[in-house]
Amino acid sequence: MAARDDVVNAATPSPVVPVAEIITPRDALLPRSFYIEPGAAAGAAVRRDLSVRELAEVVQRGHEGGGQLWVDVDTTCRQHMAVLDKVFAFHPLAIEDTLSPSSRVKLEEFPEYLFAIIRGVRFHDRTDDPYDLETFNMNFFLGRNFLVTAHGERADAVMTIMSRLERSPDIMSRGVERLMHLVMDASVDAYFPIVDQIDEFVAGLEERVFVKFDESALRDIFSVKRLVLELRRHLTPQREVFNVLTNRPSALLRSETQLYFRDIYDHILRIHDSLETYRDLLSSTLESYLSQVSNRLGQISKTLSVVATLSIPFVVVSGMWGMNFDELPLQHTWHGFWLMVVLQLAIGALLVLVLRRRRLL
């Protein structure tokens, strides 16, 4: 497999890793890469930021003499994407999937590598909605001696593992499949802070709805319920991916490594069960909130009905004694006005009593 030097113009890296410049490689057009020589002892130095020619040589030597290689590709950089085609010769459809942010979560097996896509999530920090999610794809190409990760400009899971690699270079010597497990594990673990925040919201929801009857709680219930449904939508397809990585035999995954992917699968099941619980709690809380609104409306209607019932005698009696006749009962009685007031109140109280006995109020 021949490499083209005109893909990127990069200087030959130093053979020692002071991995303090993890964020940006020496050449911005060069994908970040980490490489450990074959048969290197634990704690051996890890080379990084290999040139395109060196990457091609490692891939050509293959598993027998190629050591362990990790290449991290920024899908927004054309020069990085050229490496996927010119150096690794990945299938064009797989490369196309890495460029599409709407590609579905999946796992595909090619003759020389595995191709996997998982969905990462994080809270969107550029909107006013505290429950707005930002999603992105993490793409993985796993070969016999290489791992290629491809993503957009920001990938917290990748940066986390690179920081760990700085502290523990022996991570590379464990194999690229273990390295893929670490990146995937960090991507799935990013769901836990979001789930914890949902748990805190649900814990304080009971007081807001049943004690304070906070009217703004309705908007938050709908927002968090939408968040839960969105998390389930992104998480559910990943169960199948990790179920395959855990149970399906593959020449690129050792059986002892598949045990580690089983741990990720367990995490996904636990998160999924928590989301199911939160969805049920939010639905029941929403129903309780709407029931309280209905009950309060009923109480208000009941109060208005009592007032209206008490006012009926005043309207009727005052209307009768307000007619333009010369002679009306009690018209010339000194206590006539107060007698009429007492009579109207008595009639109103009697109406309320009758309606209550008939359970109409």
mmCIF file with all atom_site columns, N, CA, C and O in Angstrom, residues 292-327:
data_model
loop_
_atom_site.group_PDB
_atom_site.id
_atom_site.type_symbol
_atom_site.label_atom_id
_atom_site.label_alt_id
_atom_site.label_comp_id
_atom_site.label_asym_id
_atom_site.label_entity_id
_atom_site.label_seq_id
_atom_site.pdbx_PDB_ins_code
_atom_site.Cartn_x
_atom_site.Cartn_y
_atom_site.Cartn_z
_atom_site.occupancy
_atom_site.B_iso_or_equiv
_atom_site.pdbx_formal_charge
_atom_site.auth_seq_id
_atom_site.auth_comp_id
_atom_site.auth_asym_id
_atom_site.auth_atom_id
_atom_site.pdbx_PDB_model_num
ATOM 1   N N  . GLN A 1 292 ? -53.713 18.219 39.678 1.00 0.00 ? 292 GLN A N  1
ATOM 2   C CA . GLN A 1 292 ? -53.780 19.320 40.642 1.00 0.00 ? 292 GLN A CA 1
ATOM 3   C C  . GLN A 1 292 ? -54.369 20.576 40.007 1.00 0.00 ? 292 GLN A C  1
ATOM 4   O O  . GLN A 1 292 ? -55.161 21.289 40.639 1.00 0.00 ? 292 GLN A O  1
ATOM 5   N N  . VAL A 1 293 ? -53.991 20.836 38.760 1.00 0.00 ? 293 VAL A N  1
ATOM 6   C CA . VAL A 1 293 ? -54.566 22.003 38.068 1.00 0.00 ? 293 VAL A CA 1
ATOM 7   C C  . VAL A 1 293 ? -56.070 21.830 37.941 1.00 0.00 ? 293 VAL A C  1
ATOM 8   O O  . VAL A 1 293 ? -56.844 22.774 38.183 1.00 0.00 ? 293 VAL A O  1
ATOM 9   N N  . SER A 1 294 ? -56.503 20.627 37.590 1.00 0.00 ? 294 SER A N  1
ATOM 10  C CA . SER A 1 294 ? -57.938 20.367 37.461 1.00 0.00 ? 294 SER A CA 1
ATOM 11  C C  . SER A 1 294 ? -58.642 20.499 38.807 1.00 0.00 ? 294 SER A C  1
ATOM 12  O O  . SER A 1 294 ? -59.739 21.074 38.893 1.00 0.00 ? 294 SER A O  1
ATOM 13  N N  . ASN A 1 295 ? -58.013 19.985 39.873 1.00 0.00 ? 295 ASN A N  1
ATOM 14  C CA . ASN A 1 295 ? -58.619 20.095 41.199 1.00 0.00 ? 295 ASN A CA 1
ATOM 15  C C  . ASN A 1 295 ? -58.723 21.543 41.656 1.00 0.00 ? 295 ASN A C  1
ATOM 16  O O  . ASN A 1 295 ? -59.738 21.953 42.233 1.00 0.00 ? 295 ASN A O  1
ATOM 17  N N  . ARG A 1 296 ? -57.670 22.311 41.385 1.00 0.00 ? 296 ARG A N  1
ATOM 18  C CA . ARG A 1 296 ? -57.717 23.723 41.767 1.00 0.00 ? 296 ARG A CA 1
ATOM 19  C C  . ARG A 1 296 ? -58.786 24.465 40.978 1.00 0.00 ? 296 ARG A C  1
ATOM 20  O O  . ARG A 1 296 ? -59.490 25.332 41.516 1.00 0.00 ? 296 ARG A O  1
ATOM 21  N N  . LEU A 1 297 ? -58.917 24.127 39.713 1.00 0.00 ? 297 LEU A N  1
ATOM 22  C CA . LEU A 1 297 ? -59.964 24.746 38.907 1.00 0.00 ? 297 LEU A CA 1
ATOM 23  C C  . LEU A 1 297 ? -61.337 24.360 39.443 1.00 0.00 ? 297 LEU A C  1
ATOM 24  O O  . LEU A 1 297 ? -62.269 25.189 39.480 1.00 0.00 ? 297 LEU A O  1
ATOM 25  N N  . GLY A 1 298 ? -61.475 23.105 39.892 1.00 0.00 ? 298 GLY A N  1
ATOM 26  C CA . GLY A 1 298 ? -62.743 22.673 40.481 1.00 0.00 ? 298 GLY A CA 1
ATOM 27  C C  . GLY A 1 298 ? -63.059 23.410 41.768 1.00 0.00 ? 298 GLY A C  1
ATOM 28  O O  . GLY A 1 298 ? -64.216 23.777 42.012 1.00 0.00 ? 298 GLY A O  1
ATOM 29  N N  . GLN A 1 299 ? -62.025 23.625 42.594 1.00 0.00 ? 299 GLN A N  1
ATOM 30  C CA . GLN A 1 299 ? -62.244 24.369 43.836 1.00 0.00 ? 299 GLN A CA 1
ATOM 31  C C  . GLN A 1 299 ? -62.669 25.805 43.551 1.00 0.00 ? 299 GLN A C  1
ATOM 32  O O  . GLN A 1 299 ? -63.559 26.357 44.211 1.00 0.00 ? 299 GLN A O  1
ATOM 33  N N  . ILE A 1 300 ? -62.013 26.400 42.560 1.00 0.00 ? 300 ILE A N  1
ATOM 34  C CA . ILE A 1 300 ? -62.374 27.780 42.201 1.00 0.00 ? 300 ILE A CA 1
ATOM 35  C C  . ILE A 1 300 ? -63.803 27.825 41.671 1.00 0.00 ? 300 ILE A C  1
ATOM 36  O O  . ILE A 1 300 ? -64.601 28.713 42.038 1.00 0.00 ? 300 ILE A O  1
ATOM 37  N N  . SER A 1 301 ? -64.158 26.865 40.827 1.00 0.00 ? 301 SER A N  1
ATOM 38  C CA . SER A 1 301 ? -65.519 26.815 40.291 1.00 0.00 ? 301 SER A CA 1
ATOM 39  C C  . SER A 1 301 ? -66.532 26.595 41.413 1.00 0.00 ? 301 SER A C  1
ATOM 40  O O  . SER A 1 301 ? -67.637 27.176 41.397 1.00 0.00 ? 301 SER A O  1
ATOM 41  N N  . LYS A 1 302 ? -66.180 25.765 42.388 1.00 0.00 ? 302 LYS A N  1
ATOM 42  C CA . LYS A 1 302 ? -67.074 25.514 43.518 1.00 0.00 ? 302 LYS A CA 1
ATOM 43  C C  . LYS A 1 302 ? -67.298 26.786 44.335 1.00 0.00 ? 302 LYS A C  1
ATOM 44  O O  . LYS A 1 302 ? -68.427 27.112 44.727 1.00 0.00 ? 302 LYS A O  1
ATOM 45  N N  . THR A 1 303 ? -66.209 27.516 44.580 1.00 0.00 ? 303 THR A N  1
ATOM 46  C CA . THR A 1 303 ? -66.331 28.775 45.326 1.00 0.00 ? 303 THR A CA 1
ATOM 47  C C  . THR A 1 303 ? -67.195 29.784 44.589 1.00 0.00 ? 303 THR A C  1
ATOM 48  O O  . THR A 1 303 ? -68.066 30.444 45.182 1.00 0.00 ? 303 THR A O  1
ATOM 49  N N  . LEU A 1 304 ? -66.983 29.892 43.288 1.00 0.00 ? 304 LEU A N  1
ATOM 50  C CA . LEU A 1 304 ? -67.789 30.815 42.495 1.00 0.00 ? 304 LEU A CA 1
ATOM 51  C C  . LEU A 1 304 ? -69.258 30.389 42.462 1.00 0.00 ? 304 LEU A C  1
ATOM 52  O O  . LEU A 1 304 ? -70.164 31.239 42.440 1.00 0.00 ? 304 LEU A O  1
ATOM 53  N N  . SER A 1 305 ? -69.471 29.077 42.480 1.00 0.00 ? 305 SER A N  1
ATOM 54  C CA . SER A 1 305 ? -70.857 28.587 42.483 1.00 0.00 ? 305 SER A CA 1
ATOM 55  C C  . SER A 1 305 ? -71.564 28.956 43.780 1.00 0.00 ? 305 SER A C  1
ATOM 56  O O  . SER A 1 305 ? -72.757 29.326 43.779 1.00 0.00 ? 305 SER A O  1
ATOM 57  N N  . VAL A 1 306 ? -70.851 28.858 44.918 1.00 0.00 ? 306 VAL A N  1
ATOM 58  C CA . VAL A 1 306 ? -71.437 29.252 46.198 1.00 0.00 ? 306 VAL A CA 1
ATOM 59  C C  . VAL A 1 306 ? -71.777 30.740 46.199 1.00 0.00 ? 306 VAL A C  1
ATOM 60  O O  . VAL A 1 306 ? -72.868 31.153 46.638 1.00 0.00 ? 306 VAL A O  1
ATOM 61  N N  . VAL A 1 307 ? -70.864 31.546 45.701 1.00 0.00 ? 307 VAL A N  1
ATOM 62  C CA . VAL A 1 307 ? -71.111 32.985 45.641 1.00 0.00 ? 307 VAL A CA 1
ATOM 63  C C  . VAL A 1 307 ? -72.308 33.293 44.746 1.00 0.00 ? 307 VAL A C  1
ATOM 64  O O  . VAL A 1 307 ? -73.184 34.121 45.075 1.00 0.00 ? 307 VAL A O  1
ATOM 65  N N  . ALA A 1 308 ? -72.356 32.610 43.598 1.00 0.00 ? 308 ALA A N  1
ATOM 66  C CA . ALA A 1 308 ? -73.479 32.838 42.685 1.00 0.00 ? 308 ALA A CA 1
ATOM 67  C C  . ALA A 1 308 ? -74.798 32.407 43.313 1.00 0.00 ? 308 ALA A C  1
ATOM 68  O O  . ALA A 1 308 ? -75.841 33.078 43.151 1.00 0.00 ? 308 ALA A O  1
ATOM 69  N N  . THR A 1 309 ? -74.786 31.287 44.067 1.00 0.00 ? 309 THR A N  1
ATOM 70  C CA . THR A 1 309 ? -76.009 30.803 44.715 1.00 0.00 ? 309 THR A CA 1
ATOM 71  C C  . THR A 1 309 ? -76.496 31.788 45.767 1.00 0.00 ? 309 THR A C  1
ATOM 72  O O  . THR A 1 309 ? -77.711 32.068 45.882 1.00 0.00 ? 309 THR A O  1
ATOM 73  N N  . LEU A 1 310 ? -75.542 32.321 46.539 1.00 0.00 ? 310 LEU A N  1
ATOM 74  C CA . LEU A 1 310 ? -75.921 33.293 47.562 1.00 0.00 ? 310 LEU A CA 1
ATOM 75  C C  . LEU A 1 310 ? -76.445 34.590 46.957 1.00 0.00 ? 310 LEU A C  1
ATOM 76  O O  . LEU A 1 310 ? -77.263 35.299 47.576 1.00 0.00 ? 310 LEU A O  1
ATOM 77  N N  . SER A 1 311 ? -76.004 34.927 45.785 1.00 0.00 ? 311 SER A N  1
ATOM 78  C CA . SER A 1 311 ? -76.429 36.198 45.168 1.00 0.00 ? 311 SER A CA 1
ATOM 79  C C  . SER A 1 311 ? -77.776 36.085 44.469 1.00 0.00 ? 311 SER A C  1
ATOM 80  O O  . SER A 1 311 ? -78.387 37.114 44.153 1.00 0.00 ? 311 SER A O  1
ATOM 81  N N  . ILE A 1 312 ? -78.250 34.857 44.195 1.00 0.00 ? 312 ILE A N  1
ATOM 82  C CA . ILE A 1 312 ? -79.524 34.698 43.479 1.00 0.00 ? 312 ILE A CA 1
ATOM 83  C C  . ILE A 1 312 ? -80.691 35.339 44.235 1.00 0.00 ? 312 ILE A C  1
ATOM 84  O O  . ILE A 1 312 ? -81.491 36.095 43.652 1.00 0.00 ? 312 ILE A O  1
ATOM 85  N N  . PRO A 1 313 ? -80.851 35.075 45.568 1.00 0.00 ? 313 PRO A N  1
ATOM 86  C CA . PRO A 1 313 ? -81.978 35.729 46.273 1.00 0.00 ? 313 PRO A CA 1
ATOM 87  C C  . PRO A 1 313 ? -81.910 37.252 46.228 1.00 0.00 ? 313 PRO A C  1
ATOM 88  O O  . PRO A 1 313 ? -82.951 37.915 46.110 1.00 0.00 ? 313 PRO A O  1
ATOM 89  N N  . PHE A 1 314 ? -80.728 37.812 46.331 1.00 0.00 ? 314 PHE A N  1
ATOM 90  C CA . PHE A 1 314 ? -80.598 39.270 46.278 1.00 0.00 ? 314 PHE A CA 1
ATOM 91  C C  . PHE A 1 314 ? -81.059 39.797 44.924 1.00 0.00 ? 314 PHE A C  1
ATOM 92  O O  . PHE A 1 314 ? -81.752 40.823 44.834 1.00 0.00 ? 314 PHE A O  1
ATOM 93  N N  . VAL A 1 315 ? -80.707 39.101 43.871 1.00 0.00 ? 315 VAL A N  1
ATOM 94  C CA . VAL A 1 315 ? -81.105 39.547 42.539 1.00 0.00 ? 315 VAL A CA 1
ATOM 95  C C  . VAL A 1 315 ? -82.615 39.441 42.362 1.00 0.00 ? 315 VAL A C  1
ATOM 96  O O  . VAL A 1 315 ? -83.284 40.373 41.871 1.00 0.00 ? 315 VAL A O  1
ATOM 97  N N  . VAL A 1 316 ? -83.171 38.278 42.788 1.00 0.00 ? 316 VAL A N  1
ATOM 98  C CA . VAL A 1 316 ? -84.611 38.059 42.586 1.00 0.00 ? 316 VAL A CA 1
ATOM 99  C C  . VAL A 1 316 ? -85.447 38.993 43.455 1.00 0.00 ? 316 VAL A C  1
ATOM 100 O O  . VAL A 1 316 ? -86.349 39.700 42.977 1.00 0.00 ? 316 VAL A O  1
ATOM 101 N N  . VAL A 1 317 ? -85.144 39.012 44.769 1.00 0.00 ? 317 VAL A N  1
ATOM 102 C CA . VAL A 1 317 ? -85.955 39.814 45.689 1.00 0.00 ? 317 VAL A CA 1
ATOM 103 C C  . VAL A 1 317 ? -85.804 41.296 45.395 1.00 0.00 ? 317 VAL A C  1
ATOM 104 O O  . VAL A 1 317 ? -86.779 42.060 45.364 1.00 0.00 ? 317 VAL A O  1
ATOM 105 N N  . SER A 1 318 ? -84.541 41.725 45.173 1.00 0.00 ? 318 SER A N  1
ATOM 106 C CA . SER A 1 318 ? -84.330 43.152 44.876 1.00 0.00 ? 318 SER A CA 1
ATOM 107 C C  . SER A 1 318 ? -85.015 43.526 43.581 1.00 0.00 ? 318 SER A C  1
ATOM 108 O O  . SER A 1 318 ? -85.544 44.648 43.441 1.00 0.00 ? 318 SER A O  1
ATOM 109 N N  . GLY A 1 319 ? -85.070 42.624 42.637 1.00 0.00 ? 319 GLY A N  1
ATOM 110 C CA . GLY A 1 319 ? -85.761 42.909 41.384 1.00 0.00 ? 319 GLY A CA 1
ATOM 111 C C  . GLY A 1 319 ? -87.258 43.038 41.578 1.00 0.00 ? 319 GLY A C  1
ATOM 112 O O  . GLY A 1 319 ? -87.904 43.910 40.975 1.00 0.00 ? 319 GLY A O  1
ATOM 113 N N  . MET A 1 320 ? -87.797 42.172 42.442 1.00 0.00 ? 320 MET A N  1
ATOM 114 C CA . MET A 1 320 ? -89.251 42.250 42.687 1.00 0.00 ? 320 MET A CA 1
ATOM 115 C C  . MET A 1 320 ? -89.616 43.531 43.414 1.00 0.00 ? 320 MET A C  1
ATOM 116 O O  . MET A 1 320 ? -90.606 44.193 43.089 1.00 0.00 ? 320 MET A O  1
ATOM 117 N N  . TRP A 1 321 ? -88.854 43.907 44.439 1.00 0.00 ? 321 TRP A N  1
ATOM 118 C CA . TRP A 1 321 ? -89.181 45.112 45.202 1.00 0.00 ? 321 TRP A CA 1
ATOM 119 C C  . TRP A 1 321 ? -88.723 46.394 44.497 1.00 0.00 ? 321 TRP A C  1
ATOM 120 O O  . TRP A 1 321 ? -88.959 47.479 44.966 1.00 0.00 ? 321 TRP A O  1
ATOM 121 N N  . GLY A 1 322 ? -88.100 46.229 43.390 1.00 0.00 ? 322 GLY A N  1
ATOM 122 C CA . GLY A 1 322 ? -87.706 47.412 42.626 1.00 0.00 ? 322 GLY A CA 1
ATOM 123 C C  . GLY A 1 322 ? -88.682 47.749 41.511 1.00 0.00 ? 322 GLY A C  1
ATOM 124 O O  . GLY A 1 322 ? -88.412 48.630 40.703 1.00 0.00 ? 322 GLY A O  1
ATOM 125 N N  . MET A 1 323 ? -89.797 47.014 41.450 1.00 0.00 ? 323 MET A N  1
ATOM 126 C CA . MET A 1 323 ? -90.781 47.284 40.398 1.00 0.00 ? 323 MET A CA 1
ATOM 127 C C  . MET A 1 323 ? -91.539 48.592 40.677 1.00 0.00 ? 323 MET A C  1
ATOM 128 O O  . MET A 1 323 ? -91.679 49.002 41.826 1.00 0.00 ? 323 MET A O  1
ATOM 129 N N  . ASN A 1 324 ? -92.036 49.198 39.652 1.00 0.00 ? 324 ASN A N  1
ATOM 130 C CA . ASN A 1 324 ? -92.719 50.496 39.762 1.00 0.00 ? 324 ASN A CA 1
ATOM 131 C C  . ASN A 1 324 ? -94.208 50.318 40.102 1.00 0.00 ? 324 ASN A C  1
ATOM 132 O O  . ASN A 1 324 ? -95.110 50.569 39.289 1.00 0.00 ? 324 ASN A O  1
ATOM 133 N N  . PHE A 1 325 ? -94.460 49.818 41.314 1.00 0.00 ? 325 PHE A N  1
ATOM 134 C CA . PHE A 1 325 ? -95.829 49.739 41.835 1.00 0.00 ? 325 PHE A CA 1
ATOM 135 C C  . PHE A 1 325 ? -95.942 50.648 43.054 1.00 0.00 ? 325 PHE A C  1
ATOM 136 O O  . PHE A 1 325 ? -94.959 50.845 43.780 1.00 0.00 ? 325 PHE A O  1
ATOM 137 N N  . ASP A 1 326 ? -97.153 51.136 43.267 1.00 0.00 ? 326 ASP A N  1
ATOM 138 C CA . ASP A 1 326 ? -97.364 52.031 44.411 1.00 0.00 ? 326 ASP A CA 1
ATOM 139 C C  . ASP A 1 326 ? -97.381 51.289 45.735 1.00 0.00 ? 326 ASP A C  1
ATOM 140 O O  . ASP A 1 326 ? -96.904 51.802 46.749 1.00 0.00 ? 326 ASP A O  1
ATOM 141 N N  . GLU A 1 327 ? -97.925 50.099 45.745 1.00 0.00 ? 327 GLU A N  1
ATOM 142 C CA . GLU A 1 327 ? -98.035 49.346 46.988 1.00 0.00 ? 327 GLU A CA 1
ATOM 143 C C  . GLU A 1 327 ? -97.242 48.044 46.877 1.00 0.00 ? 327 GLU A C  1
ATOM 144 O O  . GLU A 1 327 ? -97.520 47.196 46.031 1.00 0.00 ? 327 GLU A O  1
#
